[in-house]
Short mmCIF file of C-alpha atoms in Angstrom, two decimals:
data_model
loop_
_atom_site.label_atom_id
_atom_site.label_comp_id
_atom_site.label_asym_id
_atom_site.label_seq_id
_atom_site.Cartn_x
_atom_site.Cartn_y
_atom_site.Cartn_z
CA MET A 281 0.00 0.00 0.00
CA ARG A 282 2.33 2.72 -1.24
CA LEU A 283 1.42 6.18 0.06
CA ARG A 284 1.50 8.93 -2.53
CA SER A 285 0.47 11.95 -0.50
CA GLY A 286 -0.28 14.88 -2.80
CA SER A 287 0.26 12.73 -5.89
CA ARG A 288 -1.17 13.71 -9.26
CA ARG A 289 -3.54 10.74 -9.14
CA THR A 290 -4.99 11.82 -5.78
CA ARG A 291 -5.38 15.40 -6.99
CA ARG A 292 -7.17 14.24 -10.16
CA LEU A 293 -9.56 12.05 -8.20
CA SER A 294 -10.22 14.81 -5.67
CA ALA A 295 -11.01 17.22 -8.48
CA PHE A 296 -13.27 14.60 -10.07
CA ALA A 297 -15.14 14.19 -6.77
CA LEU A 298 -15.57 17.96 -6.51
CA VAL A 299 -17.01 18.15 -10.03
CA LEU A 300 -19.43 15.32 -9.34
CA SER A 301 -20.60 16.76 -6.03
CA THR A 302 -21.06 20.20 -7.62
CA PHE A 303 -23.10 18.60 -10.42
CA ALA A 304 -25.34 16.85 -7.88
CA LEU A 305 -26.04 20.12 -6.07
CA ALA A 306 -26.63 21.97 -9.32
CA GLN A 307 -29.30 19.38 -10.17
CA ASN A 308 -30.99 20.17 -6.83
CA GLN A 309 -30.66 16.54 -5.78
CA ARG A 310 -30.83 16.10 -2.02
CA PRO A 311 -27.63 14.17 -1.18
CA LEU A 312 -29.27 12.45 1.83
CA PRO A 313 -32.36 10.26 1.95
CA ALA A 314 -35.51 12.13 3.01
CA ALA A 315 -35.63 10.41 6.42
CA ALA A 316 -31.92 10.77 7.13
CA PRO A 317 -30.93 12.21 10.53
CA GLU A 318 -29.30 15.64 10.62
CA ALA A 319 -26.57 14.47 13.00
CA MET A 320 -23.50 12.70 11.64
CA PRO A 321 -24.04 8.92 11.97
CA ALA A 322 -21.60 6.93 14.06
CA LEU A 323 -18.52 5.87 12.12
CA ALA A 324 -17.26 2.28 12.16
CA ARG A 325 -13.56 3.00 11.54
CA VAL A 326 -11.12 5.46 9.99
CA HIS A 327 -7.80 4.39 8.47
CA VAL A 328 -5.03 7.01 8.38
CA LEU A 329 -2.09 6.38 6.06
CA VAL A 330 1.06 8.03 7.40
CA ARG A 331 4.83 7.87 7.09
CA ASP A 332 7.15 7.26 10.02
CA THR A 333 8.69 10.70 9.34
CA LEU A 334 5.46 12.53 10.26
CA ASP A 335 5.94 15.05 13.08
CA PRO A 336 5.35 13.17 16.38
CA ASP A 337 2.87 15.70 17.75
CA ARG A 338 0.78 15.50 14.58
CA LEU A 339 0.86 11.70 14.73
CA ARG A 340 -0.35 11.82 18.34
CA ASN A 341 -3.26 14.08 17.31
CA LEU A 342 -4.52 11.29 15.06
CA ALA A 343 -4.56 8.64 17.83
CA ARG A 344 -8.27 8.43 18.64
CA PRO A 345 -10.95 5.78 19.21
CA ASN A 346 -11.74 3.70 16.10
CA VAL A 347 -8.76 5.09 14.17
CA THR A 348 -6.23 2.65 12.70
CA ALA A 349 -2.80 3.89 11.66
CA TRP A 350 -1.00 2.40 8.65
CA VAL A 351 2.66 3.41 8.84
CA GLU A 352 4.90 3.34 5.81
CA THR A 353 8.52 3.21 6.97
CA THR A 354 11.86 4.35 5.64
CA SER A 355 13.55 1.63 7.74
CA ASN A 356 12.60 -0.86 10.45
CA THR A 357 13.96 1.50 13.10
CA LEU A 358 11.25 3.70 14.59
CA SER A 359 12.01 6.85 16.55
CA VAL A 360 11.33 6.91 20.28
CA ALA A 361 8.52 9.43 19.73
CA ALA A 362 6.93 7.29 17.00
CA VAL A 363 6.94 4.25 19.29
CA GLU A 364 5.33 6.23 22.11
CA ASN A 365 2.62 7.69 19.89
CA LEU A 366 1.81 4.52 17.97
CA ALA A 367 1.17 2.83 21.33
CA ARG A 368 -1.69 5.32 21.80
CA PHE A 369 -3.68 3.90 18.89
CA ASP A 370 -6.22 1.14 19.47
CA GLU A 371 -4.76 -0.48 16.38
CA ALA A 372 -1.85 0.23 14.03
CA PHE A 373 0.19 -1.63 11.45
CA VAL A 374 3.85 -0.86 10.80
CA GLN A 375 5.52 -1.76 7.52
CA LEU A 376 8.50 -4.08 8.03
CA ARG A 377 11.09 -5.48 5.63
CA ALA A 378 13.77 -8.14 5.91
CA PRO A 379 16.24 -8.20 7.54
CA LEU A 380 14.77 -7.25 10.93
CA LYS A 381 17.30 -6.48 13.67
CA SER A 382 16.62 -7.83 17.15
CA VAL A 383 16.75 -4.33 18.63
CA ASP A 384 14.01 -3.17 16.24
CA ALA A 385 11.87 -6.23 16.94
CA ARG A 386 12.11 -5.63 20.70
CA GLU A 387 10.57 -2.16 20.33
CA PHE A 388 7.24 -3.85 19.60
CA ALA A 389 7.09 -4.95 23.23
CA ARG A 390 6.28 -1.30 23.99
CA MET A 391 3.47 -1.31 21.42
CA PRO A 392 1.24 -4.28 22.32
CA ARG A 393 -1.59 -3.24 19.97
CA VAL A 394 0.65 -2.54 16.96
CA GLY A 395 0.82 -5.20 14.28
CA ALA A 396 3.15 -5.88 11.38
CA TRP A 397 2.41 -4.84 7.81
CA LEU A 398 4.11 -7.40 5.57
CA THR A 399 4.25 -8.96 2.10
CA PRO A 400 4.21 -12.69 1.32
CA ALA A 401 8.01 -12.50 0.99
CA SER A 402 8.44 -11.07 4.52
CA LEU A 403 5.94 -13.23 6.45
CA GLU A 404 8.74 -14.90 8.40
CA LEU A 405 9.34 -11.62 10.24
CA ALA A 406 6.12 -12.15 12.20
CA GLY A 407 7.86 -14.84 14.25
CA ARG A 408 10.55 -12.36 15.30
CA LEU A 409 8.17 -10.01 17.09
CA PRO A 410 7.38 -10.31 20.82
CA GLY A 411 3.90 -11.43 21.85
CA VAL A 412 0.92 -12.27 19.65
CA ARG A 413 0.65 -9.85 16.75
CA ARG A 414 -2.09 -9.01 14.28
CA LEU A 415 -0.72 -9.14 10.75
CA ALA A 416 -1.70 -7.21 7.64
CA VAL A 417 -0.40 -8.54 4.34
CA GLN A 418 -0.20 -6.66 1.05
CA VAL A 419 -0.38 -8.92 -2.02
CA ASP A 420 -0.24 -8.24 -5.75
CA THR A 421 -0.71 -11.82 -6.93
CA ILE A 422 -3.12 -14.50 -5.77
CA ASP A 423 -1.94 -18.03 -6.56
CA GLU A 424 -1.81 -21.35 -4.72
CA PRO A 425 1.62 -20.83 -3.05
CA THR A 426 0.55 -17.38 -1.80
CA VAL A 427 -2.73 -18.71 -0.44
CA ALA A 428 -0.89 -21.56 1.31
CA ALA A 429 1.56 -19.10 2.92
CA LEU A 430 -1.29 -16.89 4.08
CA ALA A 431 -3.16 -19.88 5.50
CA ARG A 432 -0.12 -20.65 7.69
CA ALA A 433 0.35 -17.02 8.78
CA ARG A 434 -3.35 -16.40 9.62
CA PRO A 435 -3.27 -12.61 8.96
CA ALA A 436 -5.97 -10.29 10.30
CA VAL A 437 -6.09 -8.32 7.01
CA VAL A 438 -5.14 -9.19 3.43
CA ARG A 439 -5.15 -6.29 0.97
CA TRP A 440 -5.00 -7.37 -2.68
CA THR A 441 -4.08 -4.96 -5.47
CA PRO A 442 -4.76 -6.83 -8.72
CA THR A 443 -2.34 -6.03 -11.52
CA GLY A 444 -4.72 -7.14 -14.27
CA PRO A 445 -8.05 -8.81 -14.98
CA ILE A 446 -9.19 -11.27 -12.30
CA ASP A 447 -10.19 -14.73 -13.48
CA VAL A 448 -12.53 -17.17 -11.78
CA LEU A 449 -9.67 -19.24 -10.34
CA GLN A 450 -8.03 -16.22 -8.70
CA TRP A 451 -11.32 -15.13 -7.17
CA ALA A 452 -11.94 -18.64 -5.85
CA LEU A 453 -8.44 -18.75 -4.34
CA PHE A 454 -8.95 -15.35 -2.73
CA GLY A 455 -12.07 -16.77 -1.10
CA GLN A 456 -9.81 -19.25 0.74
CA VAL A 457 -7.59 -16.55 2.23
CA PRO A 458 -8.03 -16.08 6.00
CA GLY A 459 -8.74 -12.74 7.63
CA HIS A 460 -10.48 -9.59 6.46
CA ARG A 461 -10.07 -9.44 2.67
CA VAL A 462 -9.80 -6.09 0.88
CA VAL A 463 -9.66 -5.64 -2.90
CA VAL A 464 -8.23 -2.34 -4.08
CA GLY A 465 -10.37 -0.56 -6.67
CA SER A 466 -9.97 -2.10 -10.09
CA THR A 467 -11.94 -1.46 -13.25
CA HIS A 468 -11.60 -5.20 -13.88
CA LEU A 469 -13.55 -6.08 -10.73
CA LEU A 470 -15.43 -3.22 -9.10
CA GLN A 471 -18.77 -2.67 -10.75
CA ALA A 472 -22.18 -1.23 -10.01
CA THR A 473 -24.50 -3.71 -8.35
CA SER A 474 -27.31 -3.98 -5.83
CA CYS A 475 -26.20 -5.50 -2.54
CA ALA A 476 -29.13 -7.29 -0.92
CA GLU A 477 -27.00 -7.72 2.20
CA ARG A 478 -23.48 -7.08 3.39
CA ARG A 479 -21.68 -9.86 5.23
CA ALA A 480 -18.57 -9.58 7.37
CA ASP A 481 -17.14 -12.80 5.91
CA GLN A 482 -17.10 -11.48 2.34
CA PRO A 483 -14.33 -9.44 0.61
CA VAL A 484 -14.75 -5.66 0.57
CA PRO A 485 -13.68 -3.11 -2.04
CA GLU A 486 -11.41 -0.14 -1.43
CA LEU A 487 -12.00 2.74 -3.83
CA HIS A 488 -11.86 6.50 -4.10
CA VAL A 489 -15.08 8.37 -3.36
CA ALA A 490 -14.95 9.79 -6.90
CA HIS A 491 -15.37 6.30 -8.34
CA LEU A 492 -18.22 5.59 -5.95
CA LEU A 493 -19.99 8.79 -6.99
CA ALA A 494 -19.48 7.95 -10.66
CA LEU A 495 -21.10 4.53 -10.22
CA SER A 496 -23.91 6.02 -8.12
CA SER A 497 -24.81 2.60 -6.67
CA ASP A 498 -23.55 -0.20 -4.47
CA VAL A 499 -20.28 -1.76 -5.58
CA PHE A 500 -19.31 -5.41 -5.94
CA PRO A 501 -18.00 -7.15 -3.86
CA CYS A 502 -20.67 -6.69 -1.18
CA GLY A 503 -18.74 -7.33 2.02
CA ARG A 504 -19.38 -5.23 5.12
CA GLY A 505 -16.97 -2.34 5.66
CA THR A 506 -16.29 -0.87 2.20
CA ARG A 507 -13.20 1.33 2.41
CA VAL A 508 -13.65 4.74 0.81
CA VAL A 509 -10.68 7.05 0.22
CA VAL A 510 -11.90 10.62 0.76
CA PRO A 511 -10.19 13.98 0.19
CA LEU A 512 -9.26 15.71 3.44
CA GLU A 513 -11.42 18.65 2.33
CA VAL A 514 -14.48 16.44 1.79
CA ASP A 515 -17.89 18.06 2.37
CA ARG A 516 -19.84 17.01 5.46
CA TRP A 517 -22.98 16.16 3.46
CA LEU A 518 -21.04 13.65 1.39
CA LEU A 519 -19.79 11.84 4.49
CA GLN A 520 -23.31 11.81 5.91
CA SER A 521 -24.60 10.39 2.66
CA LEU A 522 -22.02 7.61 2.66
CA LEU A 523 -22.71 6.64 6.26
CA VAL A 524 -26.49 6.83 6.04
CA ARG A 525 -26.57 4.58 2.99
CA ASP A 526 -24.04 2.11 4.45
CA PRO A 527 -23.22 2.50 8.18
CA SER A 528 -20.41 -0.06 7.85
CA VAL A 529 -18.36 2.21 5.52
CA GLU A 530 -14.78 2.81 6.65
CA LEU A 531 -12.99 6.00 5.60
CA VAL A 532 -9.38 6.17 4.41
CA LEU A 533 -7.38 9.39 4.90
CA GLU A 534 -4.07 9.78 3.07
CA VAL A 535 -1.70 11.90 5.17
CA GLY A 536 1.87 10.77 4.47
CA ASP A 537 4.32 12.99 6.36
CA ASP A 538 2.78 16.29 5.25
CA ALA A 539 2.11 18.60 8.22
CA GLU A 540 -0.72 20.47 6.50
CA ARG A 541 -2.48 17.26 5.53
CA ALA A 542 -2.09 15.98 9.10
CA THR A 543 -3.81 19.12 10.39
CA LYS A 544 -6.66 18.68 7.90
CA ALA A 545 -7.00 15.04 8.95
CA ARG A 546 -7.20 16.06 12.61
CA LEU A 547 -9.92 18.59 11.85
CA LEU A 548 -11.85 16.00 9.85
CA LEU A 549 -11.64 13.48 12.70
CA GLU A 550 -12.96 16.13 15.07
CA ALA A 551 -15.84 16.89 12.69
CA LEU A 552 -16.63 13.16 12.56
CA GLY A 553 -16.79 13.06 16.35
CA VAL A 554 -14.61 9.97 16.71
CA GLY A 555 -13.36 11.13 20.11
CA PRO A 556 -10.46 13.09 21.62
CA SER A 557 -6.80 12.52 20.86
CA ARG A 558 -4.74 10.64 23.43
#
């Protein structure tokens, strides 16, 4: 899950979302159902994507109830401040790569709720960490050896970014993967549909809100907890609309190590009412 804070792709999608939302308002379409409450619905979870070089105070401001931190690292060695602040999150995943020094592995003893963010090639690092750890695994390819490795590792989250069209065999193999399964938005898979129900044991999509607005419908697959990447300047009515239509939606905020983006993320979390920083 490579963070590209401020990237051209993110800016294009944000602009696309703005155009779509402006069009909806120009058409005098009420963005919320007629019976929707005025108050912001409760939010299931927010994922914040940060770098380990983010200012420690700004990282601490993001540590709130129901907020999960995903930390992209420059090395396996975390600063003292980063260790202290990551321990404040209910849940966080730190990107690790081989080789992992013993001194770096021992730091996880100070972060009992922080898991490892790995790839199939680095799964052996999980055994180097103290205590029982939740694992998140990023995969690009789904094949039998990968599924077998994941079955042994028992990750909490598997995030699959397909590199091309998905065939029936790949989809069937992905169904055998343990943990919470996330499929990153792909024109080869994500499509408009009508979800009769959303089940926690089914894969979920991750897509930008601009794509969701363009489809103007539910999106396949129909698992519970669709992840929606939203601009940090997103309008309140749009968030309300997302949550009213599907209370299980989880928001994704891309921060990186940008101080201004971290401030915007903090303000958005406060507007969502997720709770105070720790």
